[in-house]
Coordinates of N, CA and C and ligand atoms in Angstrom, one line a residue:
M1 N -4.0 14.5 5.5 CA -5.1 14.0 4.7 C -6.1 15.3 5.3
N2 N -6.7 16.1 4.3 CA -7.9 17.1 4.7 C -9.0 16.6 4.6
L3 N -9.7 16.4 5.7 CA -11.0 16.0 5.2 C -12.4 16.9 4.9
K4 N -11.8 17.9 5.2 CA -12.7 19.2 5.1 C -14.4 18.6 5.8
P5 N -14.3 18.2 7.0 CA -15.2 17.7 7.6 C -16.4 18.8 7.5
E6 N -17.6 18.5 7.7 CA -18.7 19.5 7.7 C -19.7 18.9 8.7
F7 N -20.3 19.6 9.6 CA -21.5 19.0 10.3 C -22.5 19.2 9.6
V8 N -23.6 18.2 9.3 CA -24.7 18.0 8.2 C -26.0 18.3 9.0
K9 N -26.1 17.3 10.0 CA -27.5 17.2 11.0 C -27.0 16.5 12.3
S10 N -28.0 16.6 13.5 CA -28.1 15.7 14.3 C -29.9 15.4 14.3
A11 N -29.5 13.9 13.9 CA -30.6 13.0 13.9 C -31.4 12.6 15.0
P12 N -32.4 12.5 15.4 CA -33.1 11.9 16.7 C -33.3 10.2 16.0
K13 N -33.7 9.7 14.9 CA -34.0 8.7 14.4 C -33.1 8.5 12.9
W14 N -33.1 6.7 12.9 CA -32.5 7.0 11.5 C -33.1 7.1 10.3
D15 N -34.4 7.6 10.2 CA -34.9 7.9 9.4 C -35.0 9.3 9.0
D16 N -34.3 10.1 10.1 CA -34.1 11.7 10.0 C -32.6 11.7 9.1
C17 N -31.9 10.9 9.5 CA -30.5 11.3 8.7 C -30.5 11.6 7.0
P18 N -29.6 12.1 7.0 CA -29.7 12.5 5.5 C -29.7 11.4 4.2
E19 N -30.1 11.9 2.9 CA -30.4 11.2 2.2 C -29.3 9.9 1.9
P20 N -29.5 8.7 2.0 CA -28.4 7.4 1.9 C -27.5 7.5 0.5
N21 N -27.0 8.4 0.6 CA -26.6 8.6 -1.2 C -25.0 8.6 -1.4
K22 N -24.5 8.3 0.0 CA -23.1 8.3 -0.1 C -22.5 7.3 0.8
P23 N -21.6 6.9 1.2 CA -21.2 5.5 1.9 C -20.9 6.4 3.5
E24 N -21.6 5.3 4.2 CA -21.4 6.1 5.7 C -20.9 5.0 7.0
Y25 N -20.1 5.6 7.3 CA -19.7 4.9 8.9 C -19.8 5.6 10.1
A26 N -20.0 4.4 10.8 CA -20.5 4.6 12.2 C -19.4 4.8 13.1
F27 N -19.6 5.5 14.5 CA -18.5 5.2 15.8 C -19.4 4.9 16.9
I28 N -19.1 4.1 17.6 CA -20.1 4.0 18.8 C -19.0 3.2 19.7
G29 N -19.6 3.5 21.3 CA -19.0 2.8 22.3 C -19.6 3.4 23.3
R30 N -18.9 2.8 24.5 CA -19.6 3.1 25.9 C -19.2 4.5 26.3
S31 N -19.9 5.6 27.0 CA -19.6 6.9 27.0 C -18.3 6.8 27.8
N32 N -17.5 7.9 27.5 CA -16.0 8.3 27.9 C -14.9 7.0 27.4
V33 N -15.2 6.5 26.4 CA -14.3 5.5 25.4 C -13.3 6.3 24.9
G34 N -13.9 7.5 24.8 CA -12.9 8.3 23.7 C -13.5 8.6 22.5
K35 N -14.5 8.6 22.3 CA -15.3 8.5 20.8 C -15.2 10.1 20.3
S36 N -15.5 11.3 20.9 CA -15.2 12.4 20.5 C -14.0 13.0 20.1
S37 N -12.9 12.3 21.1 CA -11.8 13.1 20.7 C -10.8 12.0 19.5
L38 N -11.6 10.8 19.5 CA -10.9 9.9 18.1 C -11.4 10.6 16.9
I39 N -13.1 11.3 17.3 CA -13.5 11.8 15.7 C -12.8 13.0 15.4
N40 N -12.6 13.9 16.5 CA -12.1 15.0 16.4 C -10.4 14.9 16.0
M41 N -10.0 13.6 16.3 CA -8.7 13.7 15.5 C -8.6 13.0 14.3
L42 N -9.7 12.5 14.0 CA -9.7 12.0 12.5 C -9.9 13.1 11.6
A43 N -11.0 13.9 12.4 CA -11.4 15.3 11.3 C -10.4 16.3 11.3
N44 N -9.5 16.3 12.1 CA -8.4 17.5 12.6 C -9.2 18.3 13.0
Q45 N -10.1 18.4 13.7 CA -10.6 19.5 14.3 C -10.8 19.6 15.7
K46 N -11.0 20.5 16.3 CA -11.0 20.4 17.7 C -12.2 20.2 18.4
D47 N -13.1 20.7 17.8 CA -14.6 20.5 18.6 C -15.7 20.1 17.8
L48 N -15.4 19.3 16.4 CA -16.6 19.0 15.8 C -17.3 17.7 16.6
A49 N -17.1 16.8 17.1 CA -17.8 16.2 18.1 C -17.8 16.4 19.7
K50 N -19.1 16.7 20.2 CA -18.7 17.2 21.2 C -19.2 16.0 22.5
T51 N -18.5 16.1 23.4 CA -18.7 15.1 24.2 C -20.5 14.9 24.9
S52 N -20.7 13.9 24.7 CA -22.2 13.5 25.0 C -22.7 14.0 26.4
G53 N -21.8 14.6 27.4 CA -21.8 15.0 28.7 C -23.2 14.1 29.6
T54 N -23.9 15.0 30.1 CA -24.9 14.5 31.3 C -25.8 13.0 30.9
P55 N -25.8 12.3 31.2 CA -26.8 10.6 30.8 C -28.2 11.3 31.1
G56 N -29.0 10.9 30.1 CA -30.3 11.0 29.9 C -30.4 12.2 29.2
K57 N -29.6 13.3 28.9 CA -30.0 14.1 27.8 C -30.3 13.3 26.7
T58 N -30.8 14.5 25.8 CA -31.3 13.6 24.4 C -30.0 13.1 23.6
Q59 N -30.4 12.0 23.1 CA -29.2 11.3 22.3 C -29.5 11.6 20.8
L60 N -28.7 11.9 20.3 CA -29.0 12.4 18.7 C -27.7 11.5 18.0
I61 N -28.0 11.3 16.6 CA -27.3 10.7 15.9 C -26.8 11.9 14.9
N62 N -25.0 12.4 15.2 CA -24.8 13.6 14.7 C -24.1 13.0 13.3
V63 N -24.5 13.7 12.5 CA -23.8 13.3 11.1 C -23.0 14.1 10.4
F64 N -21.7 14.0 10.2 CA -20.5 14.8 9.1 C -20.3 14.2 8.0
L65 N -20.2 15.2 6.9 CA -19.7 14.9 5.4 C -18.2 15.4 5.6
M66 N -17.7 14.1 5.3 CA -16.2 14.2 5.0 C -15.9 14.1 3.5
Q67 N -15.1 14.9 3.2 CA -14.6 14.8 1.7 C -15.3 15.2 1.0
E68 N -16.3 15.5 1.4 CA -17.4 15.6 0.0 C -17.7 14.7 -0.3
S69 N -17.6 13.5 0.3 CA -17.8 12.1 -0.4 C -18.3 10.9 0.5
W70 N -18.3 11.4 2.0 CA -18.8 9.9 2.6 C -19.4 10.6 4.3
Y71 N -20.2 9.9 4.7 CA -20.4 10.5 5.9 C -20.1 9.8 7.1
L72 N -19.6 10.3 7.8 CA -19.2 10.0 9.6 C -20.5 9.8 10.1
T73 N -20.7 9.2 11.3 CA -21.8 9.4 12.3 C -21.6 8.9 13.4
D74 N -21.7 9.9 14.6 CA -21.5 9.7 15.8 C -22.7 9.5 16.6
L75 N -22.8 8.0 16.7 CA -23.4 7.5 17.7 C -23.5 7.7 19.1
P76 N -24.5 7.8 19.7 CA -24.8 8.2 21.1 C -24.2 6.9 21.9
G77 N -23.0 7.2 23.0 CA -22.5 6.8 23.8 C -23.5 5.4 24.6
Y78 N -23.3 4.1 24.4 CA -24.2 3.5 25.6 C -23.6 2.9 26.9
G79 N -24.5 2.5 27.4 CA -23.8 2.0 29.1 C -23.7 3.0 29.8
Y80 N -25.0 3.8 30.1 CA -25.2 5.0 31.1 C -26.0 4.4 32.3
A81 N -25.3 3.5 33.6 CA -26.3 3.4 34.5 C -27.4 3.7 34.6
R82 N -27.3 4.9 35.0 CA -28.1 5.7 35.7 C -29.4 6.3 34.9
V83 N -29.4 5.7 33.8 CA -30.9 6.2 33.0 C -32.1 5.2 33.2
S84 N -33.2 5.7 33.4 CA -34.2 4.7 33.5 C -34.6 3.7 32.6
K85 N -35.1 2.5 32.8 CA -35.0 1.2 31.8 C -36.0 1.7 30.8
T86 N -37.1 2.5 30.8 CA -37.6 3.3 29.7 C -36.8 3.9 28.4
K87 N -36.4 4.8 29.7 CA -35.3 5.5 28.3 C -34.2 4.7 28.0
R88 N -33.4 3.7 28.6 CA -32.7 2.6 27.8 C -33.2 2.3 26.5
G89 N -34.3 1.4 26.8 CA -35.3 1.0 26.1 C -35.3 1.8 24.2
Q90 N -35.7 3.1 24.6 CA -36.2 4.0 23.7 C -34.7 4.1 23.0
F91 N -33.7 4.4 23.8 CA -32.2 4.5 23.1 C -31.5 3.3 22.6
E92 N -31.9 2.5 23.2 CA -31.5 1.3 22.4 C -32.4 1.1 21.0
K93 N -33.1 1.3 21.0 CA -34.2 0.9 19.9 C -33.8 1.8 18.9
M94 N -33.5 3.1 19.1 CA -32.9 4.2 18.3 C -31.7 3.8 17.7
I95 N -30.9 3.0 18.1 CA -29.3 2.3 17.7 C -29.6 1.3 16.9
T96 N -30.3 0.3 17.5 CA -30.7 -1.0 16.6 C -31.4 -0.7 15.4
N97 N -32.4 0.4 15.3 CA -32.7 0.7 14.0 C -32.0 1.5 12.9
Y98 N -31.3 1.9 14.0 CA -30.3 2.9 13.0 C -29.0 1.8 12.2
L99 N -28.5 0.8 13.1 CA -27.7 -0.3 12.7 C -27.9 -1.1 11.9
T100 N -29.4 -1.6 12.0 CA -30.1 -2.6 10.7 C -30.8 -1.9 9.7
L101 N -31.3 -0.8 9.9 CA -32.0 -0.1 8.6 C -31.4 1.0 8.1
R102 N -30.2 1.8 8.2 CA -30.0 2.6 7.4 C -28.9 1.8 5.9
P103 N -29.2 2.4 4.9 CA -29.0 1.3 3.9 C -27.5 1.6 3.4
N104 N -26.8 2.7 3.7 CA -25.8 3.0 3.3 C -24.7 3.0 4.2
L105 N -25.0 2.3 5.4 CA -24.1 2.2 6.3 C -22.8 1.0 5.8
I106 N -21.6 1.3 5.6 CA -21.1 0.6 5.3 C -20.2 -0.5 6.3
N107 N -19.7 0.5 7.3 CA -18.8 -0.3 8.8 C -19.2 0.6 9.7
T108 N -19.1 -0.1 11.0 CA -19.1 0.7 12.0 C -17.8 0.3 13.1
F109 N -17.6 1.5 13.6 CA -16.5 1.1 14.6 C -16.9 1.1 15.9
V110 N -16.3 -0.1 16.8 CA -16.9 -0.2 18.0 C -15.5 0.0 18.6
L111 N -15.6 1.3 19.6 CA -14.5 1.8 20.4 C -14.3 0.7 22.2
I112 N -13.2 0.5 21.9 CA -13.0 0.1 23.4 C -12.0 0.6 24.1
D113 N -11.8 0.8 25.1 CA -10.8 1.5 26.3 C -9.8 0.4 26.2
C114 N -8.9 0.7 25.8 CA -7.7 -0.6 25.9 C -7.3 -1.0 27.7
R115 N -7.4 0.0 28.2 CA -7.3 -0.2 29.7 C -8.1 -1.3 30.2
I116 N -9.5 -1.3 29.9 CA -10.7 -1.8 30.6 C -10.8 -3.5 30.1
P117 N -10.6 -4.3 31.2 CA -10.6 -5.8 30.7 C -11.9 -6.0 30.0
P118 N -12.2 -7.0 29.0 CA -13.7 -7.3 28.3 C -14.6 -7.1 29.0
Q119 N -15.3 -6.1 28.6 CA -16.7 -6.0 29.3 C -18.2 -6.6 28.8
K120 N -19.0 -7.2 29.4 CA -20.5 -7.7 29.2 C -20.9 -7.0 28.1
I121 N -21.2 -5.5 28.3 CA -21.8 -4.8 27.3 C -21.6 -4.8 26.1
D122 N -20.0 -4.7 25.9 CA -19.6 -4.7 24.5 C -19.4 -5.9 23.9
L123 N -19.3 -7.1 24.7 CA -19.1 -8.3 24.2 C -20.7 -8.7 23.7
E124 N -21.7 -8.0 24.4 CA -22.9 -8.3 23.7 C -23.6 -7.5 22.8
F125 N -23.0 -6.3 22.7 CA -22.9 -5.3 21.3 C -22.8 -5.9 20.4
M126 N -21.4 -6.5 20.4 CA -20.9 -7.0 19.2 C -21.3 -8.7 18.8
E127 N -21.7 -9.0 20.1 CA -22.4 -10.6 19.4 C -23.9 -10.3 18.8
W128 N -24.5 -9.0 19.2 CA -25.8 -8.6 18.6 C -25.3 -8.3 17.0
M129 N -24.3 -7.4 16.9 CA -23.8 -7.1 15.5 C -23.7 -8.4 14.5
G130 N -22.9 -9.3 14.9 CA -22.5 -10.5 14.4 C -24.1 -11.1 14.1
E131 N -24.7 -11.3 14.8 CA -26.2 -12.2 14.7 C -26.8 -11.5 13.5
N132 N -26.3 -9.9 13.6 CA -27.7 -9.3 12.9 C -27.0 -9.0 11.1
R133 N -25.5 -9.7 11.2 CA -24.5 -9.5 10.3 C -24.2 -8.1 9.8
I134 N -24.1 -7.3 10.9 CA -23.5 -5.8 10.4 C -22.0 -5.6 10.6
P135 N -21.4 -5.2 9.5 CA -20.0 -5.3 9.3 C -19.6 -4.3 10.6
F136 N -18.6 -4.6 11.2 CA -18.1 -4.0 12.3 C -16.5 -4.1 12.4
S137 N -16.0 -3.0 13.0 CA -14.3 -3.0 13.8 C -14.0 -2.8 14.5
M138 N -13.0 -3.3 15.4 CA -13.1 -2.5 16.8 C -11.8 -1.9 16.5
V139 N -11.8 -0.5 17.5 CA -11.0 0.3 17.8 C -10.5 0.4 19.1
F140 N -9.4 0.0 19.6 CA -9.1 -0.1 21.1 C -8.2 1.4 21.4
T141 N -9.1 2.3 22.1 CA -8.8 3.8 22.4 C -7.7 4.1 23.3
K142 N -7.2 5.1 23.6 CA -6.3 5.7 24.5 C -5.0 4.8 24.8
I143 N -4.5 4.2 23.6 CA -3.3 3.3 23.7 C -1.9 4.1 24.3
D144 N -2.1 5.8 24.4 CA -1.0 6.2 25.2 C -0.7 5.9 26.3
K145 N -2.2 5.2 27.0 CA -2.1 5.4 28.3 C -1.5 4.4 29.0
I146 N -1.2 3.1 28.2 CA -0.5 1.8 28.5 C 0.8 1.9 27.9
S147 N 1.6 0.4 28.1 CA 3.0 0.3 27.6 C 2.6 -0.6 26.4
S148 N 3.5 -0.9 25.6 CA 3.1 -1.4 24.4 C 3.1 -2.9 25.1
T149 N 3.7 -3.6 26.0 CA 3.5 -4.5 26.4 C 2.1 -4.7 26.8
A150 N 1.8 -4.1 27.8 CA 0.3 -4.0 28.3 C -0.6 -4.2 27.1
L151 N -0.6 -3.3 26.2 CA -1.3 -3.0 25.1 C -1.4 -4.6 24.5
Q152 N -0.4 -5.1 24.0 CA -0.5 -6.7 23.4 C -1.2 -7.5 24.0
K153 N -0.8 -7.2 25.5 CA -1.3 -8.5 26.3 C -3.1 -8.0 26.9
A154 N -3.5 -6.7 26.7 CA -4.8 -6.5 26.4 C -5.5 -6.9 25.4
L155 N -5.2 -6.8 24.0 CA -5.3 -7.5 23.0 C -5.5 -8.7 22.9
M156 N -4.6 -9.7 23.5 CA -4.6 -10.9 23.4 C -5.8 -11.6 24.6
N157 N -5.9 -10.5 25.5 CA -6.9 -11.1 26.3 C -8.5 -11.0 25.5
Y158 N -8.3 -9.7 25.0 CA -10.0 -9.8 24.3 C -10.1 -10.9 23.5
R159 N -8.7 -11.0 22.5 CA -9.0 -11.9 21.4 C -9.5 -13.4 22.0
K160 N -8.8 -13.8 23.3 CA -8.7 -14.8 23.7 C -10.8 -15.1 24.6
E161 N -11.2 -14.0 24.6 CA -12.4 -13.8 24.9 C -13.6 -14.1 23.9
M162 N -13.0 -13.1 22.8 CA -13.7 -13.2 21.3 C -14.0 -14.6 21.0
M163 N -13.2 -15.1 21.0 CA -13.1 -16.3 20.5 C -13.5 -17.8 21.0
K164 N -14.3 -17.1 22.5 CA -15.1 -18.2 22.9 C -16.3 -18.4 22.2
T165 N -16.7 -17.5 21.6 CA -17.7 -17.3 20.6 C -17.8 -16.7 19.0
W166 N -16.7 -16.2 18.9 CA -16.5 -16.1 17.3 C -15.6 -16.9 16.8
E167 N -16.0 -17.2 15.3 CA -15.2 -18.2 14.5 C -13.4 -17.6 14.1
S168 N -13.8 -15.9 13.8 CA -12.2 -15.0 13.6 C -12.6 -14.0 14.3
M169 N -11.8 -13.1 14.5 CA -11.8 -11.7 15.0 C -12.1 -10.7 14.0
P170 N -12.8 -9.7 14.6 CA -12.9 -8.6 13.0 C -11.8 -7.9 13.0
Q171 N -11.7 -7.0 11.9 CA -10.2 -6.1 12.2 C -10.3 -5.0 13.3
V172 N -8.9 -5.1 13.7 CA -8.9 -4.5 15.2 C -7.6 -3.0 14.5
F173 N -8.5 -2.0 15.4 CA -7.2 -1.1 15.1 C -6.7 -0.5 16.5
T174 N -5.9 0.3 16.4 CA -5.3 0.7 17.9 C -5.4 2.2 17.6
S175 N -5.7 3.2 18.7 CA -5.8 4.6 18.3 C -5.5 5.1 19.9
S176 N -4.9 6.6 19.5 CA -4.5 7.6 20.7 C -4.9 8.9 19.9
A177 N -5.9 9.6 20.7 CA -6.0 11.0 20.2 C -5.3 12.1 20.7
T178 N -4.9 11.7 22.2 CA -3.9 12.7 22.4 C -2.2 12.4 21.7
G179 N -2.0 11.2 21.3 CA -0.8 10.8 20.4 C -1.0 10.9 19.0
R180 N -2.0 11.1 18.7 CA -2.7 11.1 17.4 C -1.9 10.0 16.5
I181 N -2.2 8.8 16.9 CA -2.1 7.4 16.6 C -3.3 6.9 16.1
G182 N -2.9 6.3 15.0 CA -3.9 5.4 14.4 C -4.9 6.1 13.4
R183 N -4.5 7.5 13.2 CA -5.5 8.0 12.0 C -5.1 7.5 10.7
L184 N -4.1 7.5 10.3 CA -3.8 7.0 8.8 C -4.5 5.8 8.5
E185 N -4.4 4.8 9.6 CA -4.7 3.6 9.2 C -6.4 3.1 8.9
L186 N -7.0 4.2 9.9 CA -8.4 4.1 9.9 C -9.1 4.7 8.5
L187 N -8.2 6.1 8.2 CA -8.8 7.0 7.3 C -8.3 6.2 5.8
N188 N -7.3 5.4 5.9 CA -6.9 4.6 4.7 C -8.0 3.1 4.4
F189 N -8.3 2.6 5.6 CA -9.2 1.7 5.5 C -10.7 2.0 4.6
I190 N -11.1 3.3 5.2 CA -12.4 4.4 4.9 C -12.0 4.3 3.4
S191 N -10.9 5.0 3.0 CA -10.6 5.3 1.6 C -10.7 4.2 0.8
D192 N -10.2 3.1 1.2 CA -9.7 2.0 0.1 C -11.8 1.4 0.1
I193 N -12.1 1.3 1.2 CA -13.5 0.8 0.8 C -14.1 2.0 -0.1
N194 N -14.3 3.1 0.2 CA -15.1 4.2 -0.9 C -14.6 3.6 -2.4
E195 N -13.1 3.6 -2.4 CA -12.7 3.2 -3.6 C -13.1 2.1 -4.3
Q196 N -13.7 1.2 -3.5 CA -14.3 -0.3 -4.3 C -15.7 0.1 -4.4
L197 N -16.5 1.0 -3.7 CA -17.8 1.4 -3.8 C -18.0 2.3 -4.4
K198 N -17.0 3.3 -5.5 CA -17.3 3.9 -6.2 C -18.6 4.0 -7.1
D199 N -18.7 3.1 -7.7 CA -19.9 2.7 -8.7 C -21.3 2.5 -8.0
Q200 N -21.4 2.0 -7.1 CA -22.5 2.1 -6.3 C -23.0 3.4 -5.7
F201 N -22.5 4.6 -5.5 CA -22.9 5.4 -4.9 C -22.6 6.8 -5.9
Ligands
GDP301 P1 -16.6 9.9 24.7 O1 -17.4 10.4 25.8 O2 -16.4 8.4 24.2 O3 -17.1 11.1 23.8 O4 -15.0 10.4 25.4 P2 -14.2 11.6 25.2 O5 -13.6 11.7 24.0 O6 -14.8 13.1 25.5 O7 -12.9 11.1 26.1 C1 -13.2 10.7 27.4 C2 -12.2 11.2 28.3 O8 -11.0 10.7 28.1 C3 -11.6 12.7 28.3 O9 -11.2 13.1 29.5 C4 -10.4 12.8 27.1 O10 -9.6 13.6 27.3 C5 -10.0 11.3 27.4 N1 -9.3 10.7 26.2 C6 -10.1 10.6 25.4 N2 -8.9 9.9 24.1 C7 -7.9 10.0 24.8 C8 -6.4 9.4 24.4 O11 -6.5 8.7 23.0 N3 -5.4 9.5 25.2 C9 -6.0 10.0 26.4 N4 -4.8 9.7 27.6 N5 -6.8 10.4 26.9 C10 -8.0 10.1 26.1

């Protein structure tokens, strides 16, 4: 599947993003979760998404046009421990504004490193998404790093943790950028939704 990815712009705020005339899918997760690698794997391009780099650096919403028909947004990674409280506040506002106000946002993929036990910051973020009725899916990244038994165990463990507060689990994907695993599942999921929405855009 050739997505013909094109970089559109880096937007400092939700309302600087391109005109909302195409379905949009966002990717978010803690820094180092493997977000850039996953986006590059989906796009089949080496350096489309760039690693966020130093904490505290200007954080932007990077928008890409895919298949000339939908937008992929690369949201800044959250969870930098070292940025100041004020900066963190501004940064959170930028993300929450984007997630609550962007009218064409169809689904957000929340990335989770499959090797790390459930973290408060991710659980709270998903809780917030649920409270605000923002549709999201989970993507467990870097699955090449653990055995399939360990992966099953990690997924069960996450499920157990989430079911303390959720009535049902969101859609779950697993991926490996190095192993090129999960690409078609994610792209088919997006294509299916785009097909259903084709009269709306
Ligand atoms: P980001 O900060 O979330 O954009 O994360 P990156 O994509 O820059 O990845 C962080 C680190 O994890 C890098 O050293 C990557 O090479 C590594 N990484 C990312 N995805 C995978 C994966 O699927 N498998 C393995 N083994 N390493 C990965």
